[in-house]
Coordinates of C-alpha atoms and ligand atoms in Angstrom, one line a residue:
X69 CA 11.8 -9.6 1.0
X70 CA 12.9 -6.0 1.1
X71 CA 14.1 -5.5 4.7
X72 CA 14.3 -2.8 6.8
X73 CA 18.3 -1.9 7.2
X74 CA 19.4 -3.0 4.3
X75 CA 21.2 -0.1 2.1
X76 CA 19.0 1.9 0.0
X77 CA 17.8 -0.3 -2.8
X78 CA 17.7 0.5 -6.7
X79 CA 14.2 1.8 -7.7
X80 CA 11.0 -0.4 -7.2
X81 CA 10.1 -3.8 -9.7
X82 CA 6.9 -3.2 -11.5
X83 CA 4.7 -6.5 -11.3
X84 CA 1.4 -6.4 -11.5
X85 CA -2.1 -6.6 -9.6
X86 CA -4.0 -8.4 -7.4
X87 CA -3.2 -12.1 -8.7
X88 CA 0.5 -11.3 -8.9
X89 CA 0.9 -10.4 -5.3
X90 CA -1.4 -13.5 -4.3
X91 CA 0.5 -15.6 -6.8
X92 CA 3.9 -15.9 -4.5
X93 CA 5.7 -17.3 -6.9
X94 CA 5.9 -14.0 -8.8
X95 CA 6.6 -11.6 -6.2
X96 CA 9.2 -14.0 -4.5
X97 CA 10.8 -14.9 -8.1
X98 CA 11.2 -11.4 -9.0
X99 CA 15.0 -10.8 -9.1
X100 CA 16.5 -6.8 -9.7
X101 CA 19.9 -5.8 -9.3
X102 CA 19.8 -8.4 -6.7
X103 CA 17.6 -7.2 -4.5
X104 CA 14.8 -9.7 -4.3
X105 CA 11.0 -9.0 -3.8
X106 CA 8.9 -12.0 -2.6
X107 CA 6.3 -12.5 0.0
X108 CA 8.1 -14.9 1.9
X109 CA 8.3 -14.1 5.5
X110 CA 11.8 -12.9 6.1
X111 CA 13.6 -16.0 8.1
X112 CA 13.1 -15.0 11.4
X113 CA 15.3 -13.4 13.4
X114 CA 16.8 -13.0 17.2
X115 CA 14.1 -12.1 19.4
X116 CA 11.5 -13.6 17.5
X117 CA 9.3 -14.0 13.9
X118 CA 9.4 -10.6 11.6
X119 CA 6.0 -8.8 11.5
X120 CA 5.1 -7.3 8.3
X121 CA 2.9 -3.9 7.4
X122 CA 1.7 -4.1 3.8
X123 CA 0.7 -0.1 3.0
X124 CA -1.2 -0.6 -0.2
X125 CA -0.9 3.0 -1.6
X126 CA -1.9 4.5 -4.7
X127 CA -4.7 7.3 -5.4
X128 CA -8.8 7.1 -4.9
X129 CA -9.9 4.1 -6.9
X130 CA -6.2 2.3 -8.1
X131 CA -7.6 -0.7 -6.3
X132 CA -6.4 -0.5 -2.3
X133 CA -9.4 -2.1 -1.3
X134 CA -9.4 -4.8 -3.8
X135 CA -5.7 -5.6 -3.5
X136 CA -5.0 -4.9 -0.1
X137 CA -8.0 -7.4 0.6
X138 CA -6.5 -10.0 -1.9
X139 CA -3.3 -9.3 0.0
X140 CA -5.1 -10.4 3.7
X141 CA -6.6 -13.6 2.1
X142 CA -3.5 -14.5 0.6
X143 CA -1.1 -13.9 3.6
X144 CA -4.1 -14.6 6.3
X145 CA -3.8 -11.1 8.3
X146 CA -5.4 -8.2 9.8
X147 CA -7.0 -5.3 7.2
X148 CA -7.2 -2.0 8.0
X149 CA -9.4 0.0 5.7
X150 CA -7.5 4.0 5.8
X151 CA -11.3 5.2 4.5
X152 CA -12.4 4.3 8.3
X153 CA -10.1 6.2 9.9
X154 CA -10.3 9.5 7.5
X155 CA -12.7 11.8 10.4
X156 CA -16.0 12.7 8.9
X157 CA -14.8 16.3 8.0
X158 CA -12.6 15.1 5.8
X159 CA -14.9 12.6 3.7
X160 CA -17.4 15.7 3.5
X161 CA -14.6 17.5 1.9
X162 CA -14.1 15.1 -0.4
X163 CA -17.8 14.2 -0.9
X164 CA -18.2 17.5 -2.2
X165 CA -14.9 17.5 -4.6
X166 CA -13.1 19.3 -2.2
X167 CA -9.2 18.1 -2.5
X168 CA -7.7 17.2 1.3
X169 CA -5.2 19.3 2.3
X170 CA -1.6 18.7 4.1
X171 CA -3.3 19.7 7.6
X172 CA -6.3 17.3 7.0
X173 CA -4.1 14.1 6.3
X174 CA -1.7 14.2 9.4
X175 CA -4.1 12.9 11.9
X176 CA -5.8 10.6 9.7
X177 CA -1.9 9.2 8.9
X178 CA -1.1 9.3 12.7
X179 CA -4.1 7.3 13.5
X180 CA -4.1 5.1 11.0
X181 CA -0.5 4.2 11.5
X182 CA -1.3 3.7 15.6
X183 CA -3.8 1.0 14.5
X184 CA -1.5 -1.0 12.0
X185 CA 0.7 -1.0 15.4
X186 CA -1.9 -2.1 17.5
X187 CA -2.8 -5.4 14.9
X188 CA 0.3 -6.4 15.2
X189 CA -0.1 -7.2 19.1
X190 CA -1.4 -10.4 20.3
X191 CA -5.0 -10.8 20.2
X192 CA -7.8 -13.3 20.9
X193 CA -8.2 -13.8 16.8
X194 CA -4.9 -15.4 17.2
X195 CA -5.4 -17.2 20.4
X196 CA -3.2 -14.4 22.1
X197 CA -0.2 -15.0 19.2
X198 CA 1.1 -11.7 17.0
X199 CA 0.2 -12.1 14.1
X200 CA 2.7 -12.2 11.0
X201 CA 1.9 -8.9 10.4
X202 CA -1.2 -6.2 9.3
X203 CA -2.5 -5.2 5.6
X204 CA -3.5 -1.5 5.2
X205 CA -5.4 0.6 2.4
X206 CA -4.2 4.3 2.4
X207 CA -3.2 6.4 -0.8
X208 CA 0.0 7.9 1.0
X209 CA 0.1 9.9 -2.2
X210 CA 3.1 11.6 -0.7
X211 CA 6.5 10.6 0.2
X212 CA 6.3 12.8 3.5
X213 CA 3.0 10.5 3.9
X214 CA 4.6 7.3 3.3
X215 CA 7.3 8.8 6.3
X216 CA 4.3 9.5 8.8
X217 CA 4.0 5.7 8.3
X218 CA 7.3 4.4 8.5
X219 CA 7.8 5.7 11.9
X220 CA 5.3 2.1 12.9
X221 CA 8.7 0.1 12.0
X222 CA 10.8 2.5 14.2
X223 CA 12.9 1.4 16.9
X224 CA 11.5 -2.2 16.2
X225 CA 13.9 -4.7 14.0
X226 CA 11.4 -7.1 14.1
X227 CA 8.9 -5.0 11.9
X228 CA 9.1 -4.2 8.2
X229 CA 6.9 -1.9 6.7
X230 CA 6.2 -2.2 2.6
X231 CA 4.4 0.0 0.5
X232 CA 2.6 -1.6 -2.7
X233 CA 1.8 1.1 -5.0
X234 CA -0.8 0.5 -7.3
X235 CA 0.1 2.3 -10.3
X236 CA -2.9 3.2 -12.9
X237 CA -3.5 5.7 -16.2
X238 CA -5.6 8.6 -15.5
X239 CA -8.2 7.3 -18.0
X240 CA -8.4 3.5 -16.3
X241 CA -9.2 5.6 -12.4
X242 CA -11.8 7.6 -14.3
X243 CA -13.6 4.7 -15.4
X244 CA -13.2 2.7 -12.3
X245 CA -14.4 5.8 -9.7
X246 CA -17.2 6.8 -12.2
X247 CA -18.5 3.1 -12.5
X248 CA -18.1 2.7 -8.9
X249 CA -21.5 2.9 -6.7
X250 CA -22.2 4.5 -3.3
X251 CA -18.8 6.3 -2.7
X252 CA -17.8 10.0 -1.2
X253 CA -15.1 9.8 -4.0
X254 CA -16.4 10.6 -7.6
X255 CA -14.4 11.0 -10.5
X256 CA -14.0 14.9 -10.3
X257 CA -11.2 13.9 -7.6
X258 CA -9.4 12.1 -9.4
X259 CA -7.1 14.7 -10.6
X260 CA -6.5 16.3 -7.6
X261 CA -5.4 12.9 -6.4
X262 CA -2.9 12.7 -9.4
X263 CA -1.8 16.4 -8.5
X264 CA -0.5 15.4 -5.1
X265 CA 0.6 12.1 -6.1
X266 CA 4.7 11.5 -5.2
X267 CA 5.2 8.0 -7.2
X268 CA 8.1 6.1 -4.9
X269 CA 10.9 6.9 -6.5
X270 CA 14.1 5.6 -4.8
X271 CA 12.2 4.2 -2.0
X272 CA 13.8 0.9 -1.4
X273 CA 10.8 -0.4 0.3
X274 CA 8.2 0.2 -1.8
X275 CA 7.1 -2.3 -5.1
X276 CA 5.2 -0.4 -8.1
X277 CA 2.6 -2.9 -9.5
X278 CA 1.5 -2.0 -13.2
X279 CA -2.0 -3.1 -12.5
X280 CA -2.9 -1.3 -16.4
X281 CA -1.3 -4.7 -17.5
X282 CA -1.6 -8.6 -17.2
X283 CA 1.0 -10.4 -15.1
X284 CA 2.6 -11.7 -18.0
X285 CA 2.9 -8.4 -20.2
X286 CA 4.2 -6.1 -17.0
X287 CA 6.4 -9.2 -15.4
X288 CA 7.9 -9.7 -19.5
X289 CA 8.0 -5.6 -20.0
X290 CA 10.2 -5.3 -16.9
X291 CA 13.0 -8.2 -17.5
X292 CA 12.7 -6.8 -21.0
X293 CA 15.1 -3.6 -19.3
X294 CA 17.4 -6.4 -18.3
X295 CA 18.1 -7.9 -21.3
Ligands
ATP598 N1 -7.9 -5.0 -11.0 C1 -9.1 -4.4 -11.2 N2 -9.8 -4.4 -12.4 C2 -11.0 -3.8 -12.6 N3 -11.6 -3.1 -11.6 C3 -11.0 -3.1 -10.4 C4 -9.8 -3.7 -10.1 N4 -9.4 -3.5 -8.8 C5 -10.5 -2.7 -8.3 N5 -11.4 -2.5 -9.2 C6 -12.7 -1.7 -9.1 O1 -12.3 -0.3 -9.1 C7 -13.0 0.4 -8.1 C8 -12.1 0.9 -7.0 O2 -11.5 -0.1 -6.3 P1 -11.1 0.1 -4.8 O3 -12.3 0.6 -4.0 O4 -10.4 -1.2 -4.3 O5 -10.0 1.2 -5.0 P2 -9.4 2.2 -3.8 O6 -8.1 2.6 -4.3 O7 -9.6 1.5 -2.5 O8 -10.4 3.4 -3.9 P3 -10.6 4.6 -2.8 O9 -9.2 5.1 -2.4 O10 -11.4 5.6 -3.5 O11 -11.3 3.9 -1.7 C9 -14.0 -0.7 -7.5 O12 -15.3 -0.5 -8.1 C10 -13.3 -2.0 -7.8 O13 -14.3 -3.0 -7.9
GCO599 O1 -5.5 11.2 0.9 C1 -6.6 11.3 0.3 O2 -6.9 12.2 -0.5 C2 -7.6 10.2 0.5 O3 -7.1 9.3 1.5 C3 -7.9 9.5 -0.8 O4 -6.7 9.2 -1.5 C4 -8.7 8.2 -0.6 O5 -8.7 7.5 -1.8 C5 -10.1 8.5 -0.1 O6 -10.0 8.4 1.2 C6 -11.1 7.7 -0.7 O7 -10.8 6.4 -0.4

Protein backbone atom coordinates (compact mmCIF):
# COMPACT_ATOMS: atom_id res chain seq x y z
CA UNK A 1 0.00 0.00 0.00
CA UNK A 2 1.28 3.47 -0.74
CA UNK A 3 0.69 5.32 2.52
CA UNK A 4 0.07 8.69 3.22
CA UNK A 5 3.42 10.03 5.25
CA UNK A 6 5.74 7.96 3.91
CA UNK A 7 8.70 10.06 1.97
CA UNK A 8 8.09 10.87 -1.51
CA UNK A 9 8.08 7.65 -3.43
CA UNK A 10 10.04 6.86 -6.88
CA UNK A 11 7.66 7.38 -9.89
CA UNK A 12 4.45 5.20 -10.29
CA UNK A 13 4.57 1.13 -11.42
CA UNK A 14 2.71 0.63 -14.62
CA UNK A 15 0.33 -2.51 -14.36
CA UNK A 16 -2.36 -2.81 -16.20
CA UNK A 17 -6.38 -2.61 -16.39
CA UNK A 18 -9.25 -3.65 -14.91
CA UNK A 19 -8.36 -7.44 -14.16
CA UNK A 20 -5.00 -6.40 -12.73
CA UNK A 21 -6.41 -4.20 -10.07
CA UNK A 22 -9.21 -6.84 -9.28
CA UNK A 23 -6.51 -9.54 -9.53
CA UNK A 24 -4.79 -8.70 -5.90
CA UNK A 25 -2.20 -10.67 -6.43
CA UNK A 26 -0.75 -8.32 -9.00
CA UNK A 27 -1.08 -5.06 -7.50
CA UNK A 28 -0.02 -6.43 -4.02
CA UNK A 29 3.04 -8.46 -5.64
CA UNK A 30 4.22 -5.48 -7.46
CA UNK A 31 7.65 -4.67 -5.82
CA UNK A 32 9.67 -1.01 -7.06
CA UNK A 33 12.55 0.37 -5.50
CA UNK A 34 10.91 -1.05 -2.51
CA UNK A 35 8.01 0.66 -2.38
CA UNK A 36 5.20 -1.90 -2.68
CA UNK A 37 1.73 -1.35 -4.43
CA UNK A 38 -1.00 -3.87 -3.44
CA UNK A 39 -4.59 -3.62 -2.42
CA UNK A 40 -4.27 -4.91 0.82
CA UNK A 41 -5.72 -2.76 3.45
CA UNK A 42 -2.92 -1.12 5.19
CA UNK A 43 -2.64 -3.10 8.83
CA UNK A 44 -4.64 -0.94 10.82
CA UNK A 45 -3.56 1.48 12.81
CA UNK A 46 -4.07 3.43 16.43
CA UNK A 47 -7.36 4.88 16.45
CA UNK A 48 -8.86 2.46 14.23
CA UNK A 49 -9.00 0.54 10.50
CA UNK A 50 -7.38 2.85 7.40
CA UNK A 51 -10.09 4.17 5.04
CA UNK A 52 -9.05 4.24 1.50
CA UNK A 53 -10.19 6.82 -1.56
CA UNK A 54 -9.40 5.18 -4.91
CA UNK A 55 -9.48 8.43 -7.50
CA UNK A 56 -9.53 6.60 -10.76
CA UNK A 57 -8.21 9.42 -13.10
CA UNK A 58 -7.33 9.55 -16.57
CA UNK A 59 -9.07 11.55 -19.53
CA UNK A 60 -12.82 11.20 -21.16
CA UNK A 61 -13.21 7.49 -22.17
CA UNK A 62 -9.59 5.79 -20.56
CA UNK A 63 -12.09 3.52 -18.76
CA UNK A 64 -13.02 5.41 -15.09
CA UNK A 65 -16.20 4.05 -15.21
CA UNK A 66 -15.31 0.58 -16.15
CA UNK A 67 -12.31 0.31 -13.78
CA UNK A 68 -13.40 2.34 -11.03
CA UNK A 69 -16.62 -0.03 -11.03
CA UNK A 70 -14.33 -3.18 -11.24
CA UNK A 71 -12.53 -1.54 -8.43
CA UNK A 72 -15.98 -1.29 -6.03
CA UNK A 73 -16.84 -5.08 -6.85
CA UNK A 74 -13.54 -6.18 -6.17
CA UNK A 75 -12.93 -4.24 -2.83
CA UNK A 76 -16.91 -4.12 -1.91
CA UNK A 77 -17.16 -0.10 -1.57
CA UNK A 78 -19.04 2.98 -2.23
CA UNK A 79 -18.71 4.51 -6.13
CA UNK A 80 -18.94 7.80 -6.83
CA UNK A 81 -19.42 8.60 -10.51
CA UNK A 82 -17.41 12.45 -10.92
CA UNK A 83 -19.90 12.79 -14.27
CA UNK A 84 -22.86 13.24 -11.57
CA UNK A 85 -21.41 15.88 -9.83
CA UNK A 86 -20.06 17.91 -13.04
CA UNK A 87 -23.31 20.89 -12.90
CA UNK A 88 -25.33 20.91 -16.01
CA UNK A 89 -23.39 23.95 -17.48
CA UNK A 90 -20.52 22.23 -17.62
CA UNK A 91 -21.75 18.93 -19.48
CA UNK A 92 -23.49 21.44 -22.02
CA UNK A 93 -20.01 22.79 -22.61
CA UNK A 94 -18.77 19.74 -23.29
CA UNK A 95 -21.82 18.34 -25.16
CA UNK A 96 -21.13 20.94 -27.56
CA UNK A 97 -17.14 20.32 -27.85
CA UNK A 98 -16.55 23.07 -25.70
CA UNK A 99 -13.20 22.21 -23.57
CA UNK A 100 -13.88 22.89 -19.47
CA UNK A 101 -12.00 25.44 -18.25
CA UNK A 102 -9.85 25.91 -14.82
CA UNK A 103 -12.87 28.01 -13.28
CA UNK A 104 -15.42 25.30 -14.36
CA UNK A 105 -13.59 22.26 -12.65
CA UNK A 106 -13.04 23.76 -9.04
CA UNK A 107 -16.49 23.33 -7.80
CA UNK A 108 -17.14 20.25 -9.54
CA UNK A 109 -13.53 18.95 -7.68
CA UNK A 110 -14.75 20.59 -4.35
CA UNK A 111 -17.88 18.78 -4.51
CA UNK A 112 -16.90 15.73 -5.61
CA UNK A 113 -14.19 15.53 -3.06
CA UNK A 114 -16.97 16.53 -0.11
CA UNK A 115 -18.87 13.39 -1.19
CA UNK A 116 -15.89 10.77 -1.23
CA UNK A 117 -15.67 12.32 2.48
CA UNK A 118 -19.12 11.86 3.26
CA UNK A 119 -18.96 7.73 1.94
CA UNK A 120 -16.57 7.15 4.14
CA UNK A 121 -18.92 7.90 7.35
CA UNK A 122 -20.95 5.31 8.78
CA UNK A 123 -24.06 4.50 7.07
CA UNK A 124 -27.17 2.27 7.13
CA UNK A 125 -25.55 0.24 3.94
CA UNK A 126 -23.07 -0.82 6.50
CA UNK A 127 -25.29 -1.31 9.43
CA UNK A 128 -23.90 2.16 10.78
CA UNK A 129 -19.91 0.80 10.27
CA UNK A 130 -17.37 3.05 7.90
CA UNK A 131 -16.76 1.51 5.34
CA UNK A 132 -13.06 0.55 4.23
CA UNK A 133 -13.11 3.28 2.10
CA UNK A 134 -14.91 4.97 -1.32
CA UNK A 135 -14.06 4.44 -5.24
CA UNK A 136 -14.27 7.62 -7.39
CA UNK A 137 -14.29 8.23 -11.28
CA UNK A 138 -12.84 11.77 -12.10
CA UNK A 139 -10.21 12.65 -14.85
CA UNK A 140 -8.10 14.96 -12.43
CA UNK A 141 -6.19 15.58 -15.61
CA UNK A 142 -4.18 18.05 -13.57
CA UNK A 143 -1.85 17.72 -10.86
CA UNK A 144 -3.34 20.98 -9.16
CA UNK A 145 -6.69 18.70 -9.65
CA UNK A 146 -5.34 15.72 -8.08
CA UNK A 147 -4.33 18.51 -4.95
CA UNK A 148 -8.09 19.75 -4.77
CA UNK A 149 -8.58 16.04 -3.93
CA UNK A 150 -5.97 15.32 -1.58
CA UNK A 151 -7.06 17.85 0.83
CA UNK A 152 -10.07 14.65 1.67
CA UNK A 153 -6.93 12.80 3.44
CA UNK A 154 -5.96 15.99 5.26
CA UNK A 155 -5.65 16.19 8.89
CA UNK A 156 -6.87 12.46 8.96
CA UNK A 157 -4.02 9.63 9.36
CA UNK A 158 -6.52 7.25 9.12
CA UNK A 159 -7.34 8.04 5.32
CA UNK A 160 -5.26 7.42 2.29
CA UNK A 161 -6.11 8.79 -0.87
CA UNK A 162 -4.71 6.88 -4.34
CA UNK A 163 -4.98 7.97 -7.64
CA UNK A 164 -5.21 5.04 -10.48
CA UNK A 165 -4.46 6.59 -13.68
CA UNK A 166 -5.54 4.93 -16.51
CA UNK A 167 -3.14 5.53 -19.15
CA UNK A 168 -4.31 5.12 -22.99
CA UNK A 169 -2.89 6.17 -26.77
CA UNK A 170 -4.75 8.86 -28.42
CA UNK A 171 -5.90 6.43 -31.16
CA UNK A 172 -7.35 3.63 -28.50
CA UNK A 173 -9.70 6.91 -26.65
CA UNK A 174 -10.76 7.84 -30.17
CA UNK A 175 -12.08 4.53 -30.82
CA UNK A 176 -13.51 3.92 -27.51
CA UNK A 177 -15.51 7.57 -27.24
CA UNK A 178 -16.51 7.32 -30.92
CA UNK A 179 -17.97 3.68 -30.46
CA UNK A 180 -19.39 4.74 -27.25
CA UNK A 181 -23.38 5.40 -27.29
CA UNK A 182 -25.52 8.14 -25.66
CA UNK A 183 -22.72 10.31 -24.13
CA UNK A 184 -22.15 14.38 -23.81
CA UNK A 185 -18.48 13.45 -24.59
CA UNK A 186 -17.71 12.69 -28.32
CA UNK A 187 -14.48 12.11 -29.78
CA UNK A 188 -13.85 15.82 -30.88
CA UNK A 189 -12.90 16.24 -26.99
CA UNK A 190 -10.63 14.00 -26.81
CA UNK A 191 -7.71 16.12 -27.57
CA UNK A 192 -8.48 18.83 -25.55
CA UNK A 193 -8.58 16.25 -22.78
CA UNK A 194 -4.91 15.20 -23.78
CA UNK A 195 -3.97 19.07 -23.96
CA UNK A 196 -4.64 19.57 -20.25
CA UNK A 197 -3.67 16.22 -19.26
CA UNK A 198 -0.63 16.33 -16.31
CA UNK A 199 0.44 12.45 -16.31
CA UNK A 200 1.57 11.89 -12.29
CA UNK A 201 4.86 12.26 -12.47
CA UNK A 202 6.63 12.05 -9.06
CA UNK A 203 3.47 11.58 -7.31
CA UNK A 204 4.14 8.92 -4.83
CA UNK A 205 0.51 8.12 -4.50
CA UNK A 206 -0.56 7.62 -7.72
CA UNK A 207 -0.22 3.93 -9.86
CA UNK A 208 -0.09 4.43 -13.83
CA UNK A 209 -1.97 1.28 -15.36
CA UNK A 210 -0.97 0.67 -19.07
CA UNK A 211 -4.46 -0.48 -19.86
CA UNK A 212 -3.05 -0.35 -24.04
CA UNK A 213 -1.53 -3.74 -22.84
CA UNK A 214 -2.44 -7.31 -21.34
CA UNK A 215 -1.41 -7.86 -17.72
CA UNK A 216 1.28 -10.06 -18.69
CA UNK A 217 2.98 -7.78 -21.45
CA UNK A 218 2.76 -4.37 -19.23
CA UNK A 219 3.52 -6.35 -15.68
CA UNK A 220 6.74 -8.28 -17.95
CA UNK A 221 7.59 -4.62 -19.81
CA UNK A 222 7.95 -2.98 -16.47
CA UNK A 223 10.39 -5.68 -14.42
CA UNK A 224 12.00 -5.74 -17.83
CA UNK A 225 13.63 -1.89 -16.51
CA UNK A 226 14.69 -3.82 -13.52
CA UNK A 227 16.71 -6.32 -14.97
N1 LIG B 1 -10.51 -2.25 -21.00
C1 LIG B 1 -11.40 -1.85 -21.95
N2 LIG B 1 -11.35 -2.39 -23.19
C2 LIG B 1 -12.21 -2.00 -24.15
N3 LIG B 1 -13.19 -1.06 -23.97
C3 LIG B 1 -13.26 -0.49 -22.76
C4 LIG B 1 -12.39 -0.84 -21.68
N4 LIG B 1 -12.72 -0.09 -20.59
C5 LIG B 1 -13.76 0.69 -20.97
N5 LIG B 1 -14.09 0.45 -22.26
C6 LIG B 1 -15.16 1.11 -23.05
O1 LIG B 1 -14.69 2.41 -23.35
C7 LIG B 1 -15.76 3.37 -23.22
C8 LIG B 1 -15.37 4.39 -22.15
O2 LIG B 1 -15.32 3.71 -20.90
P1 LIG B 1 -15.72 4.53 -19.57
O3 LIG B 1 -17.04 5.19 -19.76
O4 LIG B 1 -15.52 3.62 -18.42
O5 LIG B 1 -14.58 5.64 -19.60
P2 LIG B 1 -14.52 6.99 -18.77
O6 LIG B 1 -13.09 7.30 -18.57
O7 LIG B 1 -15.38 6.88 -17.57
O8 LIG B 1 -15.16 8.00 -19.80
P3 LIG B 1 -15.75 9.47 -19.48
O9 LIG B 1 -14.73 10.20 -18.67
O10 LIG B 1 -15.98 10.07 -20.82
O11 LIG B 1 -17.03 9.21 -18.71
C9 LIG B 1 -16.99 2.57 -22.84
O12 LIG B 1 -17.75 2.31 -24.00
C10 LIG B 1 -16.43 1.28 -22.26
O13 LIG B 1 -17.31 0.19 -22.46
O1 LIG C 1 -12.40 17.44 -16.46
C1 LIG C 1 -13.07 17.23 -17.51
O2 LIG C 1 -12.83 17.74 -18.61
C2 LIG C 1 -14.22 16.22 -17.45
O3 LIG C 1 -14.36 15.73 -16.12
C3 LIG C 1 -13.92 15.05 -18.38
O4 LIG C 1 -12.58 14.63 -18.22
C4 LIG C 1 -14.80 13.85 -18.13
O5 LIG C 1 -14.32 12.77 -18.80
C5 LIG C 1 -16.17 14.19 -18.57
O6 LIG C 1 -16.80 14.56 -17.39
C6 LIG C 1 -16.89 13.05 -19.24
O7 LIG C 1 -16.92 11.98 -18.37
Amino acid sequence: MLSAGQPPQPPATSVTAASAISSKAHLSSMQQNGASVTTELAPEKPGGPIQHIWVVTGPAGCGKSTVGQAIRKELDLPFLEGDDYHPKANKDKMSNGIPLTDADRWDWLISLRQAAIDALSPAERNDFHPPAGVVVACSALKKKYRDVMRVAAYGSPLVQIHFVYLKLTEAALMQRVTRRQAHYMKSDMVQSQLAALEEPRDEWDAITIDVQKSVLDAVAAKLAEYQ
